[in-house]
mmCIF file of C-alpha atoms and ligand atoms in Angstrom:
data_model
loop_
_atom_site.group_PDB
_atom_site.id
_atom_site.type_symbol
_atom_site.label_atom_id
_atom_site.label_comp_id
_atom_site.label_asym_id
_atom_site.label_seq_id
_atom_site.Cartn_x
_atom_site.Cartn_y
_atom_site.Cartn_z
ATOM 1 C CA MET A 11 -45.669 172.066 -75.343
ATOM 2 C CA SER A 12 -45.331 173.762 -71.954
ATOM 3 C CA GLN A 13 -48.226 176.031 -71.035
ATOM 4 C CA ARG A 14 -49.620 177.938 -68.068
ATOM 5 C CA THR A 15 -53.202 177.778 -66.893
ATOM 6 C CA LEU A 16 -55.317 179.601 -64.336
ATOM 7 C CA VAL A 17 -56.976 177.327 -61.791
ATOM 8 C CA LEU A 18 -59.466 178.374 -59.120
ATOM 9 C CA LEU A 19 -60.481 176.080 -56.284
ATOM 10 C CA LYS A 20 -63.953 177.448 -55.691
ATOM 11 C CA PRO A 21 -65.445 178.356 -52.268
ATOM 12 C CA ASP A 22 -67.078 174.909 -51.914
ATOM 13 C CA ALA A 23 -63.689 173.197 -52.267
ATOM 14 C CA VAL A 24 -62.189 175.459 -49.590
ATOM 15 C CA ARG A 25 -65.177 175.076 -47.209
ATOM 16 C CA ARG A 26 -65.174 171.311 -47.588
ATOM 17 C CA GLY A 27 -61.454 170.932 -46.932
ATOM 18 C CA LEU A 28 -60.700 169.555 -50.400
ATOM 19 C CA VAL A 29 -57.882 171.964 -51.292
ATOM 20 C CA GLY A 30 -55.119 169.488 -50.437
ATOM 21 C CA GLU A 31 -56.829 166.633 -52.261
ATOM 22 C CA ILE A 32 -57.376 168.655 -55.437
ATOM 23 C CA ILE A 33 -53.958 170.308 -55.496
ATOM 24 C CA GLY A 34 -52.448 166.872 -54.825
ATOM 25 C CA ARG A 35 -54.008 165.508 -57.996
ATOM 26 C CA ILE A 36 -52.670 168.428 -60.036
ATOM 27 C CA GLU A 37 -49.217 168.273 -58.439
ATOM 28 C CA SER A 38 -48.983 164.514 -59.015
ATOM 29 C CA LYS A 39 -49.005 164.893 -62.796
ATOM 30 C CA ALA A 40 -45.431 164.379 -63.991
ATOM 31 C CA GLY A 41 -43.615 167.598 -64.744
ATOM 32 C CA TRP A 42 -46.408 169.983 -63.794
ATOM 33 C CA THR A 43 -45.434 172.653 -61.304
ATOM 34 C CA LEU A 44 -47.223 175.240 -59.188
ATOM 35 C CA ARG A 45 -46.004 178.716 -60.108
ATOM 36 C CA ALA A 46 -48.359 180.752 -57.884
ATOM 37 C CA LEU A 47 -50.846 179.902 -55.144
ATOM 38 C CA GLU A 48 -53.033 182.146 -52.990
ATOM 39 C CA LEU A 49 -56.124 181.930 -50.791
ATOM 40 C CA ARG A 50 -58.202 184.903 -51.865
ATOM 41 C CA ASP A 51 -61.620 186.542 -51.477
ATOM 42 C CA LEU A 52 -62.770 187.296 -55.025
ATOM 43 C CA ASP A 53 -64.480 190.657 -55.378
ATOM 44 C CA ARG A 54 -67.355 191.472 -57.704
ATOM 45 C CA ALA A 55 -65.199 193.345 -60.231
ATOM 46 C CA THR A 56 -62.798 190.435 -60.586
ATOM 47 C CA LEU A 57 -65.656 187.947 -60.946
ATOM 48 C CA GLU A 58 -67.395 190.116 -63.558
ATOM 49 C CA GLN A 59 -64.245 190.160 -65.643
ATOM 50 C CA HIS A 60 -63.627 186.464 -65.186
ATOM 51 C CA TYR A 61 -67.182 185.357 -66.040
ATOM 52 C CA ALA A 62 -67.967 188.078 -68.626
ATOM 53 C CA GLU A 63 -68.916 185.466 -71.252
ATOM 54 C CA HIS A 64 -71.787 184.277 -69.023
ATOM 55 C CA GLU A 65 -73.359 187.649 -68.228
ATOM 56 C CA GLY A 66 -77.129 187.522 -68.807
ATOM 57 C CA ARG A 67 -77.414 183.730 -68.460
ATOM 58 C CA PRO A 68 -79.902 182.483 -65.842
ATOM 59 C CA PHE A 69 -77.123 180.976 -63.714
ATOM 60 C CA TYR A 70 -74.966 184.128 -63.767
ATOM 61 C CA GLU A 71 -76.146 185.919 -60.588
ATOM 62 C CA PRO A 72 -76.288 182.753 -58.424
ATOM 63 C CA LEU A 73 -72.816 181.894 -59.737
ATOM 64 C CA MET A 74 -71.473 185.328 -58.774
ATOM 65 C CA GLU A 75 -72.994 185.036 -55.297
ATOM 66 C CA PHE A 76 -71.562 181.578 -54.820
ATOM 67 C CA MET A 77 -68.101 182.649 -55.992
ATOM 68 C CA ALA A 78 -68.178 185.522 -53.476
ATOM 69 C CA SER A 79 -69.483 183.339 -50.617
ATOM 70 C CA GLY A 80 -66.029 182.578 -49.222
ATOM 71 C CA PRO A 81 -62.402 182.463 -50.211
ATOM 72 C CA SER A 82 -61.133 180.612 -53.266
ATOM 73 C CA VAL A 83 -57.641 179.371 -53.968
ATOM 74 C CA ALA A 84 -56.106 180.848 -57.115
ATOM 75 C CA LEU A 85 -53.236 178.980 -58.755
ATOM 76 C CA VAL A 86 -50.982 179.189 -61.750
ATOM 77 C CA VAL A 87 -49.967 175.747 -62.947
ATOM 78 C CA GLU A 88 -47.293 175.199 -65.576
ATOM 79 C CA GLY A 89 -46.419 172.165 -67.626
ATOM 80 C CA GLU A 90 -46.907 169.966 -70.647
ATOM 81 C CA ARG A 91 -50.394 170.487 -72.153
ATOM 82 C CA VAL A 92 -51.574 171.677 -68.760
ATOM 83 C CA ILE A 93 -54.594 173.600 -70.125
ATOM 84 C CA GLU A 94 -56.198 170.509 -71.630
ATOM 85 C CA GLY A 95 -54.842 168.377 -68.785
ATOM 86 C CA VAL A 96 -56.407 170.230 -65.849
ATOM 87 C CA ARG A 97 -59.740 170.348 -67.717
ATOM 88 C CA ALA A 98 -59.477 166.551 -68.054
ATOM 89 C CA LEU A 99 -58.702 166.138 -64.343
ATOM 90 C CA ALA A 100 -61.668 168.405 -63.488
ATOM 91 C CA GLY A 101 -64.207 166.640 -65.693
ATOM 92 C CA PRO A 102 -67.221 168.235 -67.411
ATOM 93 C CA THR A 103 -69.187 171.109 -65.874
ATOM 94 C CA ASP A 104 -72.022 168.934 -64.481
ATOM 95 C CA PRO A 105 -70.552 166.841 -61.661
ATOM 96 C CA ILE A 106 -73.204 164.138 -61.999
ATOM 97 C CA ALA A 107 -72.254 163.654 -65.644
ATOM 98 C CA ALA A 108 -68.539 163.777 -64.777
ATOM 99 C CA ALA A 109 -66.804 160.400 -64.682
ATOM 100 C CA PRO A 110 -65.708 158.943 -61.352
ATOM 101 C CA GLY A 111 -61.984 159.591 -61.054
ATOM 102 C CA SER A 112 -62.362 163.204 -62.111
ATOM 103 C CA ILE A 113 -62.424 165.944 -59.472
ATOM 104 C CA ARG A 114 -66.001 166.988 -60.238
ATOM 105 C CA GLY A 115 -67.080 163.358 -60.662
ATOM 106 C CA ASP A 116 -65.616 162.297 -57.337
ATOM 107 C CA PHE A 117 -66.716 165.218 -55.156
ATOM 108 C CA GLY A 118 -69.565 167.194 -56.754
ATOM 109 C CA THR A 119 -73.321 166.945 -57.166
ATOM 110 C CA ILE A 120 -74.435 170.529 -57.970
ATOM 111 C CA VAL A 121 -73.580 172.154 -61.324
ATOM 112 C CA ARG A 122 -72.838 175.553 -59.783
ATOM 113 C CA GLU A 123 -70.759 174.139 -56.911
ATOM 114 C CA ASN A 124 -68.412 172.112 -59.065
ATOM 115 C CA LEU A 125 -65.234 172.729 -57.069
ATOM 116 C CA ILE A 126 -62.794 173.923 -59.700
ATOM 117 C CA HIS A 127 -62.312 176.354 -62.550
ATOM 118 C CA ALA A 128 -59.608 175.787 -65.151
ATOM 119 C CA SER A 129 -58.882 177.840 -68.287
ATOM 120 C CA ASP A 130 -60.379 176.192 -71.363
ATOM 121 C CA SER A 131 -57.954 177.362 -74.089
ATOM 122 C CA GLU A 132 -54.668 179.218 -74.591
ATOM 123 C CA GLU A 133 -56.622 182.430 -75.230
ATOM 124 C CA SER A 134 -58.658 182.000 -72.031
ATOM 125 C CA ALA A 135 -55.545 181.168 -70.025
ATOM 126 C CA GLU A 136 -53.797 184.321 -71.222
ATOM 127 C CA ARG A 137 -56.861 186.461 -70.437
ATOM 128 C CA GLU A 138 -57.541 184.881 -67.028
ATOM 129 C CA LEU A 139 -53.910 184.876 -65.868
ATOM 130 C CA LYS A 140 -53.866 188.648 -66.459
ATOM 131 C CA ILE A 141 -57.001 189.071 -64.318
ATOM 132 C CA PHE A 142 -55.791 187.023 -61.366
ATOM 133 C CA PHE A 143 -52.009 187.427 -61.526
ATOM 134 C CA PRO A 144 -51.358 190.707 -63.371
ATOM 135 C CA ASP A 145 -47.791 190.972 -62.052
ATOM 136 C CA PHE A 146 -46.842 187.437 -62.935
ATOM 137 C CA SER A 147 -44.493 187.263 -65.920
HETATM 138 P P1 IDP B 204 -66.737 175.329 -66.910
HETATM 139 O O1 IDP B 204 -66.415 175.802 -65.513
HETATM 140 O O2 IDP B 204 -66.804 173.817 -66.972
HETATM 141 O O3 IDP B 204 -65.864 175.936 -67.963
HETATM 142 P P2 IDP B 204 -68.858 177.121 -67.863
HETATM 143 O O4 IDP B 204 -69.913 176.706 -68.843
HETATM 144 O O5 IDP B 204 -67.796 178.035 -68.330
HETATM 145 O O6 IDP B 204 -68.251 175.777 -67.218
HETATM 146 O O7 IDP B 204 -69.638 177.781 -66.644
HETATM 147 C C1 IDP B 204 -68.931 178.462 -65.635
HETATM 148 C C2 IDP B 204 -69.449 178.009 -64.293
HETATM 149 O O8 IDP B 204 -70.800 178.437 -64.152
HETATM 150 C C3 IDP B 204 -69.517 176.491 -64.087
HETATM 151 O O9 IDP B 204 -68.282 175.931 -63.673
HETATM 152 C C4 IDP B 204 -70.579 176.379 -63.020
HETATM 153 O O10 IDP B 204 -70.044 176.716 -61.725
HETATM 154 C C5 IDP B 204 -71.549 177.471 -63.438
HETATM 155 N N1 IDP B 204 -72.594 176.961 -64.328
HETATM 156 C C6 IDP B 204 -72.515 176.699 -65.655
HETATM 157 N N2 IDP B 204 -73.668 176.253 -66.168
HETATM 158 C C7 IDP B 204 -74.547 176.248 -65.139
HETATM 159 C C8 IDP B 204 -75.918 175.868 -65.001
HETATM 160 O O11 IDP B 204 -76.567 175.452 -65.953
HETATM 161 N N3 IDP B 204 -76.477 175.985 -63.757
HETATM 162 C C9 IDP B 204 -75.758 176.435 -62.685
HETATM 163 N N4 IDP B 204 -74.478 176.800 -62.765
HETATM 164 C C10 IDP B 204 -73.860 176.695 -63.964
HETATM 165 MG MG1 MG B 205 -65.799 177.901 -68.688
#
């Protein structure tokens, strides 16, 4: 089942020079392809839409500040079960709990600065792709 997912390489990944490493892992999965890729400063309005489900949580404001602290890389990745697959490559939200071999497990220590966002379901992917790539068909 071919799908599309929205991936963000967060400002910590860009600052730390891990963009190539992380995209390499995604690109290496057989049959997955990059359909869009852009280095982008994410503005408040975009971030509010993207993280609407978390509004009011204690980590929300620090998360918004962090996500606006430098450019991110926004990607559309397409391929077989790519939504579930990129989440598996990323690992769970807390990088200390994430298994070695996963992106968060290999490179992260701080929950907020966990390197990568990836859509968590078909519904989320559809919603998030519209926010970040509204002209993409
Ligand atoms: P996800 O990115 O693994 O889907 P979510 O629960 O959707 O995780 O949270 C969105 C983002 O908010 C996380 O990736 C992380 O950057 C941040 N975050 C989530 N929970 C916490 C927390 O408890 N403390 C600090 N930051 C958090
Ligand atoms: Mg999430």
